[in-house]
Amino acid sequence: MELDGAIFQLFANTTGKIAVVTYLTTIQGPSHAKTKLAYLWTLGSLQIASINLLIAFILAQCSPLQELWNEAIPGTCNGRIRNQNFAFFQGSKRWMNCVRAK
C-alpha cells in the first residue's frame, strides 16, 4: 500500500482548494455577493469535512492499524472498497490506489 505521506498530501490538496475559495471570494463582483460567498464557503467546508472523513476511513480500514503497512501482521482490512468509493466521490482519484486486494 502506498501511504507514504498520504495524509499530509490530502491536507495539502485541501489547503490548495481552500486557497482557491479564498482567492475567488476576493475577486467576486458585487452582484449577489453574499450568496456567492455563502456558496463558496459551503463548498470549502464540505471539502474539509470530506477530507477529514476520508482520512478517518483510511486509518480505520485495517485492524490492527499496523496491517496497513505490514501485510505479514495478522489482521483484517475490510474497509478498502468503502475507501475506494468514498475517494472517488471526494475527488481524490490518486487515493483510490490506497486500496489493495488481498
mmCIF file with all atom_site columns, N, CA, C and O in Angstrom, residues 25 28-40:
data_model
loop_
_atom_site.group_PDB
_atom_site.id
_atom_site.type_symbol
_atom_site.label_atom_id
_atom_site.label_alt_id
_atom_site.label_comp_id
_atom_site.label_asym_id
_atom_site.label_entity_id
_atom_site.label_seq_id
_atom_site.pdbx_PDB_ins_code
_atom_site.Cartn_x
_atom_site.Cartn_y
_atom_site.Cartn_z
_atom_site.occupancy
_atom_site.B_iso_or_equiv
_atom_site.pdbx_formal_charge
_atom_site.auth_seq_id
_atom_site.auth_comp_id
_atom_site.auth_asym_id
_atom_site.auth_atom_id
_atom_site.pdbx_PDB_model_num
ATOM 1  N N  . THR A 1 25 ? -13.232 34.553 -3.396 1.00 0.00 ? 25 THR A N  1
ATOM 2  C CA . THR A 1 25 ? -14.020 35.482 -2.583 1.00 0.00 ? 25 THR A CA 1
ATOM 3  C C  . THR A 1 25 ? -13.475 36.898 -2.661 1.00 0.00 ? 25 THR A C  1
ATOM 4  O O  . THR A 1 25 ? -14.222 37.852 -2.490 1.00 0.00 ? 25 THR A O  1
ATOM 5  N N  . GLN A 1 28 ? -14.621 38.337 -6.456 1.00 0.00 ? 28 GLN A N  1
ATOM 6  C CA . GLN A 1 28 ? -16.006 38.258 -6.910 1.00 0.00 ? 28 GLN A CA 1
ATOM 7  C C  . GLN A 1 28 ? -16.600 39.647 -7.067 1.00 0.00 ? 28 GLN A C  1
ATOM 8  O O  . GLN A 1 28 ? -16.205 40.594 -6.404 1.00 0.00 ? 28 GLN A O  1
ATOM 9  N N  . GLY A 1 29 ? -17.554 39.757 -7.947 1.00 0.00 ? 29 GLY A N  1
ATOM 10 C CA . GLY A 1 29 ? -18.220 41.030 -8.185 1.00 0.00 ? 29 GLY A CA 1
ATOM 11 C C  . GLY A 1 29 ? -19.268 41.318 -7.124 1.00 0.00 ? 29 GLY A C  1
ATOM 12 O O  . GLY A 1 29 ? -19.604 40.473 -6.290 1.00 0.00 ? 29 GLY A O  1
ATOM 13 N N  . PRO A 1 30 ? -19.817 42.531 -7.149 1.00 0.00 ? 30 PRO A N  1
ATOM 14 C CA . PRO A 1 30 ? -20.772 42.918 -6.106 1.00 0.00 ? 30 PRO A CA 1
ATOM 15 C C  . PRO A 1 30 ? -22.171 42.313 -6.264 1.00 0.00 ? 30 PRO A C  1
ATOM 16 O O  . PRO A 1 30 ? -22.934 42.295 -5.308 1.00 0.00 ? 30 PRO A O  1
ATOM 17 N N  . SER A 1 31 ? -22.509 41.807 -7.471 1.00 0.00 ? 31 SER A N  1
ATOM 18 C CA . SER A 1 31 ? -23.854 41.264 -7.640 1.00 0.00 ? 31 SER A CA 1
ATOM 19 C C  . SER A 1 31 ? -23.978 39.917 -6.940 1.00 0.00 ? 31 SER A C  1
ATOM 20 O O  . SER A 1 31 ? -23.180 39.008 -7.169 1.00 0.00 ? 31 SER A O  1
ATOM 21 N N  . HIS A 1 32 ? -24.965 39.825 -6.078 1.00 0.00 ? 32 HIS A N  1
ATOM 22 C CA . HIS A 1 32 ? -25.230 38.608 -5.301 1.00 0.00 ? 32 HIS A CA 1
ATOM 23 C C  . HIS A 1 32 ? -24.002 38.165 -4.504 1.00 0.00 ? 32 HIS A C  1
ATOM 24 O O  . HIS A 1 32 ? -23.724 36.976 -4.388 1.00 0.00 ? 32 HIS A O  1
ATOM 25 N N  . ALA A 1 33 ? -23.272 39.102 -3.945 1.00 0.00 ? 33 ALA A N  1
ATOM 26 C CA . ALA A 1 33 ? -22.002 38.801 -3.269 1.00 0.00 ? 33 ALA A CA 1
ATOM 27 C C  . ALA A 1 33 ? -22.208 37.881 -2.065 1.00 0.00 ? 33 ALA A C  1
ATOM 28 O O  . ALA A 1 33 ? -21.425 36.951 -1.863 1.00 0.00 ? 33 ALA A O  1
ATOM 29 N N  . LYS A 1 34 ? -23.230 38.130 -1.262 1.00 0.00 ? 34 LYS A N  1
ATOM 30 C CA . LYS A 1 34 ? -23.434 37.292 -0.074 1.00 0.00 ? 34 LYS A CA 1
ATOM 31 C C  . LYS A 1 34 ? -23.796 35.864 -0.456 1.00 0.00 ? 34 LYS A C  1
ATOM 32 O O  . LYS A 1 34 ? -23.350 34.917 0.179  1.00 0.00 ? 34 LYS A O  1
ATOM 33 N N  . THR A 1 35 ? -24.588 35.709 -1.499 1.00 0.00 ? 35 THR A N  1
ATOM 34 C CA . THR A 1 35 ? -24.973 34.378 -1.950 1.00 0.00 ? 35 THR A CA 1
ATOM 35 C C  . THR A 1 35 ? -23.753 33.626 -2.479 1.00 0.00 ? 35 THR A C  1
ATOM 36 O O  . THR A 1 35 ? -23.546 32.451 -2.154 1.00 0.00 ? 35 THR A O  1
ATOM 37 N N  . LYS A 1 36 ? -22.936 34.290 -3.275 1.00 0.00 ? 36 LYS A N  1
ATOM 38 C CA . LYS A 1 36 ? -21.726 33.667 -3.813 1.00 0.00 ? 36 LYS A CA 1
ATOM 39 C C  . LYS A 1 36 ? -20.766 33.295 -2.693 1.00 0.00 ? 36 LYS A C  1
ATOM 40 O O  . LYS A 1 36 ? -20.169 32.218 -2.701 1.00 0.00 ? 36 LYS A O  1
ATOM 41 N N  . LEU A 1 37 ? -20.618 34.197 -1.738 1.00 0.00 ? 37 LEU A N  1
ATOM 42 C CA . LEU A 1 37 ? -19.712 33.947 -0.618 1.00 0.00 ? 37 LEU A CA 1
ATOM 43 C C  . LEU A 1 37 ? -20.173 32.742 0.200  1.00 0.00 ? 37 LEU A C  1
ATOM 44 O O  . LEU A 1 37 ? -19.368 31.875 0.548  1.00 0.00 ? 37 LEU A O  1
ATOM 45 N N  . ALA A 1 38 ? -21.466 32.677 0.484  1.00 0.00 ? 38 ALA A N  1
ATOM 46 C CA . ALA A 1 38 ? -22.005 31.546 1.238  1.00 0.00 ? 38 ALA A CA 1
ATOM 47 C C  . ALA A 1 38 ? -21.824 30.245 0.461  1.00 0.00 ? 38 ALA A C  1
ATOM 48 O O  . ALA A 1 38 ? -21.461 29.213 1.034  1.00 0.00 ? 38 ALA A O  1
ATOM 49 N N  . TYR A 1 39 ? -22.052 30.284 -0.838 1.00 0.00 ? 39 TYR A N  1
ATOM 50 C CA . TYR A 1 39 ? -21.896 29.089 -1.670 1.00 0.00 ? 39 TYR A CA 1
ATOM 51 C C  . TYR A 1 39 ? -20.443 28.616 -1.680 1.00 0.00 ? 39 TYR A C  1
ATOM 52 O O  . TYR A 1 39 ? -20.170 27.424 -1.496 1.00 0.00 ? 39 TYR A O  1
ATOM 53 N N  . LEU A 1 40 ? -19.508 29.531 -1.887 1.00 0.00 ? 40 LEU A N  1
ATOM 54 C CA . LEU A 1 40 ? -18.093 29.156 -1.928 1.00 0.00 ? 40 LEU A CA 1
ATOM 55 C C  . LEU A 1 40 ? -17.627 28.575 -0.603 1.00 0.00 ? 40 LEU A C  1
ATOM 56 O O  . LEU A 1 40 ? -16.936 27.556 -0.568 1.00 0.00 ? 40 LEU A O  1
#
